[in-house]
Amino acid sequence: MKQGYVHVYTGEGKGKTTAALGLALRAAGAGLRVFIAQFMKGQKYSELDLLPALRDHITIRQFGLPKFVHTIEQEDLDAAHHGFAEVTQIIAAGAHDLVILDEINVAMHYHLIAVDDVLEVMCTRPRHVELVLTGRGADARIIAAADLVTDMRAVKHYYDNGVMARKGIES
């Protein structure tokens, strides 16, 4: 690609990570190299079982702890900082055509990663790198700087009726 753009998938509705993973599959199918960084995720998700089979095209790394974050602890901050430092180098190297920063909006919301640092990466990335930022609560400055913003709106969800995350659908 000659020109990469910045996508933001945010909002209260379901489907932000799913949309990003769909884009990753499409890009890999077209022969592009993809890097997926999952922030605040260290748990087991079903996509982790399939993506190693696509390792020639898609690399995925988790930069979170194997727990759901209720309160921020130093180890959460350390994991996010380590992940962001690694991702910053990966983006700058320009070897990947598509880089997905899954749940980075939530990491910024919880002040695990500074908004200004993400804005700098958005502005200084190599021209050809397509960048996707997912997670609810995207900062207004991130939205303003992005080229494409999708706000997933929750209309109705079975979670509201007590249905927990199901393997292969939500996890």
mmCIF file of C-alpha atoms in Angstrom:
data_model
loop_
_atom_site.group_PDB
_atom_site.id
_atom_site.type_symbol
_atom_site.label_atom_id
_atom_site.label_comp_id
_atom_site.label_asym_id
_atom_site.label_seq_id
_atom_site.Cartn_x
_atom_site.Cartn_y
_atom_site.Cartn_z
ATOM 1 C CA MET A 1 0.000 0.000 0.000
ATOM 2 C CA LYS A 2 1.240 3.457 -0.813
ATOM 3 C CA GLN A 3 -0.977 5.191 1.746
ATOM 4 C CA GLY A 4 -2.113 3.756 5.070
ATOM 5 C CA TYR A 5 -4.939 5.235 7.099
ATOM 6 C CA VAL A 6 -5.941 5.266 10.760
ATOM 7 C CA HIS A 7 -9.171 3.507 11.749
ATOM 8 C CA VAL A 8 -10.905 3.790 15.124
ATOM 9 C CA TYR A 9 -13.533 1.213 16.112
ATOM 10 C CA THR A 10 -15.190 2.411 19.304
ATOM 11 C CA GLY A 11 -18.564 2.607 21.033
ATOM 12 C CA GLU A 12 -20.637 0.625 23.489
ATOM 13 C CA GLY A 13 -21.796 -1.994 20.983
ATOM 14 C CA LYS A 14 -20.356 -5.439 20.310
ATOM 15 C CA GLY A 15 -18.034 -6.007 17.375
ATOM 16 C CA LYS A 16 -14.988 -3.742 17.631
ATOM 17 C CA THR A 17 -12.392 -6.483 17.976
ATOM 18 C CA THR A 18 -14.374 -8.709 15.630
ATOM 19 C CA ALA A 19 -14.291 -6.023 12.920
ATOM 20 C CA ALA A 20 -10.544 -5.592 13.380
ATOM 21 C CA LEU A 21 -9.956 -9.356 13.164
ATOM 22 C CA GLY A 22 -12.045 -9.485 9.997
ATOM 23 C CA LEU A 23 -9.882 -6.760 8.492
ATOM 24 C CA ALA A 24 -6.775 -8.725 9.539
ATOM 25 C CA LEU A 25 -8.053 -11.806 7.697
ATOM 26 C CA ARG A 26 -8.862 -9.760 4.607
ATOM 27 C CA ALA A 27 -5.419 -8.138 4.646
ATOM 28 C CA ALA A 28 -3.664 -11.484 5.134
ATOM 29 C CA GLY A 29 -5.688 -12.951 2.280
ATOM 30 C CA ALA A 30 -4.363 -10.162 0.081
ATOM 31 C CA GLY A 31 -0.786 -10.990 1.043
ATOM 32 C CA LEU A 32 -0.301 -8.147 3.535
ATOM 33 C CA ARG A 33 1.621 -8.614 6.777
ATOM 34 C CA VAL A 34 -0.428 -8.005 9.921
ATOM 35 C CA PHE A 35 0.523 -7.390 13.543
ATOM 36 C CA ILE A 36 -2.148 -7.492 16.244
ATOM 37 C CA ALA A 37 -1.375 -6.172 19.725
ATOM 38 C CA GLN A 38 -4.023 -6.883 22.349
ATOM 39 C CA PHE A 39 -3.841 -4.482 25.282
ATOM 40 C CA MET A 40 -5.463 -5.322 28.614
ATOM 41 C CA LYS A 41 -6.030 -8.864 27.354
ATOM 42 C CA GLY A 42 -4.117 -11.794 28.713
ATOM 43 C CA GLN A 43 -6.984 -14.245 28.842
ATOM 44 C CA LYS A 44 -7.641 -17.077 26.425
ATOM 45 C CA TYR A 45 -9.673 -16.029 23.365
ATOM 46 C CA SER A 46 -10.619 -18.379 20.542
ATOM 47 C CA GLU A 47 -8.809 -16.341 17.870
ATOM 48 C CA LEU A 48 -5.553 -17.243 19.618
ATOM 49 C CA ASP A 49 -6.096 -20.875 18.567
ATOM 50 C CA LEU A 50 -6.468 -20.117 14.851
ATOM 51 C CA LEU A 51 -4.046 -17.279 14.216
ATOM 52 C CA PRO A 52 -0.857 -19.349 14.722
ATOM 53 C CA ALA A 53 -1.853 -21.275 11.576
ATOM 54 C CA LEU A 54 -1.613 -17.939 9.750
ATOM 55 C CA ARG A 55 1.729 -16.960 11.315
ATOM 56 C CA ASP A 56 3.279 -16.289 7.917
ATOM 57 C CA HIS A 57 0.818 -13.388 7.566
ATOM 58 C CA ILE A 58 -0.528 -12.503 11.036
ATOM 59 C CA THR A 59 1.348 -12.061 14.312
ATOM 60 C CA ILE A 60 -0.637 -11.599 17.520
ATOM 61 C CA ARG A 61 0.707 -10.644 20.954
ATOM 62 C CA GLN A 62 -1.128 -10.017 24.190
ATOM 63 C CA PHE A 63 0.051 -7.252 26.495
ATOM 64 C CA GLY A 64 -2.208 -7.815 29.443
ATOM 65 C CA LEU A 65 -2.600 -10.054 32.437
ATOM 66 C CA PRO A 66 -4.788 -13.170 32.570
ATOM 67 C CA LYS A 67 -7.573 -11.360 34.412
ATOM 68 C CA PHE A 68 -10.326 -8.857 33.792
ATOM 69 C CA VAL A 69 -9.204 -5.398 34.917
ATOM 70 C CA HIS A 70 -11.431 -3.996 37.669
ATOM 71 C CA THR A 71 -8.866 -1.776 39.340
ATOM 72 C CA ILE A 72 -5.550 -0.724 37.861
ATOM 73 C CA GLU A 73 -2.498 -2.185 39.524
ATOM 74 C CA GLN A 74 1.190 -1.562 38.845
ATOM 75 C CA GLU A 75 1.481 -4.852 36.932
ATOM 76 C CA ASP A 76 -1.276 -3.675 34.543
ATOM 77 C CA LEU A 77 0.635 -0.440 33.962
ATOM 78 C CA ASP A 78 3.898 -2.331 33.428
ATOM 79 C CA ALA A 79 2.305 -4.727 30.907
ATOM 80 C CA ALA A 80 0.777 -1.839 28.939
ATOM 81 C CA HIS A 81 4.022 0.167 28.900
ATOM 82 C CA HIS A 82 6.042 -2.849 27.806
ATOM 83 C CA GLY A 83 3.509 -3.631 25.051
ATOM 84 C CA PHE A 84 3.314 -0.069 23.804
ATOM 85 C CA ALA A 85 7.109 0.246 23.669
ATOM 86 C CA GLU A 86 7.295 -2.948 21.608
ATOM 87 C CA VAL A 87 4.441 -1.907 19.315
ATOM 88 C CA THR A 88 5.987 1.524 18.769
ATOM 89 C CA GLN A 89 9.149 -0.149 17.474
ATOM 90 C CA ILE A 90 7.161 -2.561 15.305
ATOM 91 C CA ILE A 91 5.213 0.276 13.707
ATOM 92 C CA ALA A 92 8.340 2.392 13.153
ATOM 93 C CA ALA A 93 10.099 -0.546 11.472
ATOM 94 C CA GLY A 94 7.373 -0.590 8.805
ATOM 95 C CA ALA A 95 7.579 -4.353 8.189
ATOM 96 C CA HIS A 96 3.839 -4.807 8.773
ATOM 97 C CA ASP A 97 1.250 -3.322 6.442
ATOM 98 C CA LEU A 98 -1.581 -3.434 8.999
ATOM 99 C CA VAL A 99 -1.153 -2.945 12.744
ATOM 100 C CA ILE A 100 -4.119 -3.434 15.055
ATOM 101 C CA LEU A 101 -3.978 -2.022 18.574
ATOM 102 C CA ASP A 102 -6.855 -3.919 20.147
ATOM 103 C CA GLU A 103 -8.390 -2.301 23.265
ATOM 104 C CA ILE A 104 -5.896 0.552 23.189
ATOM 105 C CA ASN A 105 -8.740 3.044 23.630
ATOM 106 C CA VAL A 106 -9.597 1.387 26.959
ATOM 107 C CA ALA A 107 -5.922 1.371 27.952
ATOM 108 C CA MET A 108 -5.806 5.132 27.281
ATOM 109 C CA HIS A 109 -9.066 5.660 29.198
ATOM 110 C CA TYR A 110 -7.504 3.975 32.251
ATOM 111 C CA HIS A 111 -4.300 6.034 31.786
ATOM 112 C CA LEU A 112 -2.175 2.945 31.142
ATOM 113 C CA ILE A 113 -0.969 4.565 27.929
ATOM 114 C CA ALA A 114 -0.860 8.317 27.301
ATOM 115 C CA VAL A 115 -3.102 9.707 24.571
ATOM 116 C CA ASP A 116 -0.278 11.992 23.438
ATOM 117 C CA ASP A 117 1.987 8.961 22.921
ATOM 118 C CA VAL A 118 -0.612 7.249 20.728
ATOM 119 C CA LEU A 119 -1.177 10.458 18.763
ATOM 120 C CA GLU A 120 2.566 10.670 18.136
ATOM 121 C CA VAL A 121 2.635 7.104 16.787
ATOM 122 C CA MET A 122 -0.375 7.884 14.580
ATOM 123 C CA CYS A 123 1.401 10.898 13.107
ATOM 124 C CA THR A 124 4.903 9.445 12.754
ATOM 125 C CA ARG A 125 4.125 5.926 11.487
ATOM 126 C CA PRO A 126 5.521 5.010 8.076
ATOM 127 C CA ARG A 127 3.200 6.258 5.343
ATOM 128 C CA HIS A 128 2.176 2.789 4.131
ATOM 129 C CA VAL A 129 1.157 1.427 7.569
ATOM 130 C CA GLU A 130 -2.596 1.044 8.109
ATOM 131 C CA LEU A 131 -3.349 1.448 11.815
ATOM 132 C CA VAL A 132 -6.479 0.282 13.673
ATOM 133 C CA LEU A 133 -7.328 1.312 17.237
ATOM 134 C CA THR A 134 -10.172 -0.529 18.987
ATOM 135 C CA GLY A 135 -12.006 -0.238 22.274
ATOM 136 C CA ARG A 136 -14.836 1.718 23.788
ATOM 137 C CA GLY A 137 -14.325 5.248 25.023
ATOM 138 C CA ALA A 138 -12.005 6.576 22.319
ATOM 139 C CA ASP A 139 -10.559 9.938 23.285
ATOM 140 C CA ALA A 140 -11.880 12.910 21.299
ATOM 141 C CA ARG A 141 -8.342 13.773 20.140
ATOM 142 C CA ILE A 142 -7.852 10.260 18.756
ATOM 143 C CA ILE A 143 -11.181 10.489 16.929
ATOM 144 C CA ALA A 144 -10.243 13.883 15.473
ATOM 145 C CA ALA A 145 -6.866 12.602 14.238
ATOM 146 C CA ALA A 146 -8.213 9.374 12.684
ATOM 147 C CA ASP A 147 -9.164 8.953 9.034
ATOM 148 C CA LEU A 148 -12.043 6.521 9.636
ATOM 149 C CA VAL A 149 -14.140 6.219 12.802
ATOM 150 C CA THR A 150 -16.821 3.631 13.416
ATOM 151 C CA ASP A 151 -18.954 3.985 16.532
ATOM 152 C CA MET A 152 -20.516 0.617 17.398
ATOM 153 C CA ARG A 153 -23.865 1.435 18.974
ATOM 154 C CA ALA A 154 -25.549 -1.033 21.302
ATOM 155 C CA VAL A 155 -29.224 -1.420 20.394
ATOM 156 C CA LYS A 156 -29.938 -4.752 22.078
ATOM 157 C CA HIS A 157 -27.675 -7.410 23.621
ATOM 158 C CA TYR A 158 -28.473 -10.771 25.209
ATOM 159 C CA TYR A 159 -25.844 -9.983 27.862
ATOM 160 C CA ASP A 160 -28.487 -7.686 29.382
ATOM 161 C CA ASN A 161 -30.584 -10.823 29.977
ATOM 162 C CA GLY A 162 -27.793 -12.627 31.811
ATOM 163 C CA VAL A 163 -26.131 -14.436 28.891
ATOM 164 C CA MET A 164 -22.411 -14.552 29.592
ATOM 165 C CA ALA A 165 -19.619 -14.578 26.976
ATOM 166 C CA ARG A 166 -19.805 -17.700 24.826
ATOM 167 C CA LYS A 167 -16.738 -19.470 23.464
ATOM 168 C CA GLY A 168 -16.316 -18.774 19.757
ATOM 169 C CA ILE A 169 -18.770 -15.877 19.757
ATOM 170 C CA GLU A 170 -17.617 -13.433 22.437
ATOM 171 C CA SER A 171 -14.471 -15.159 23.655
#
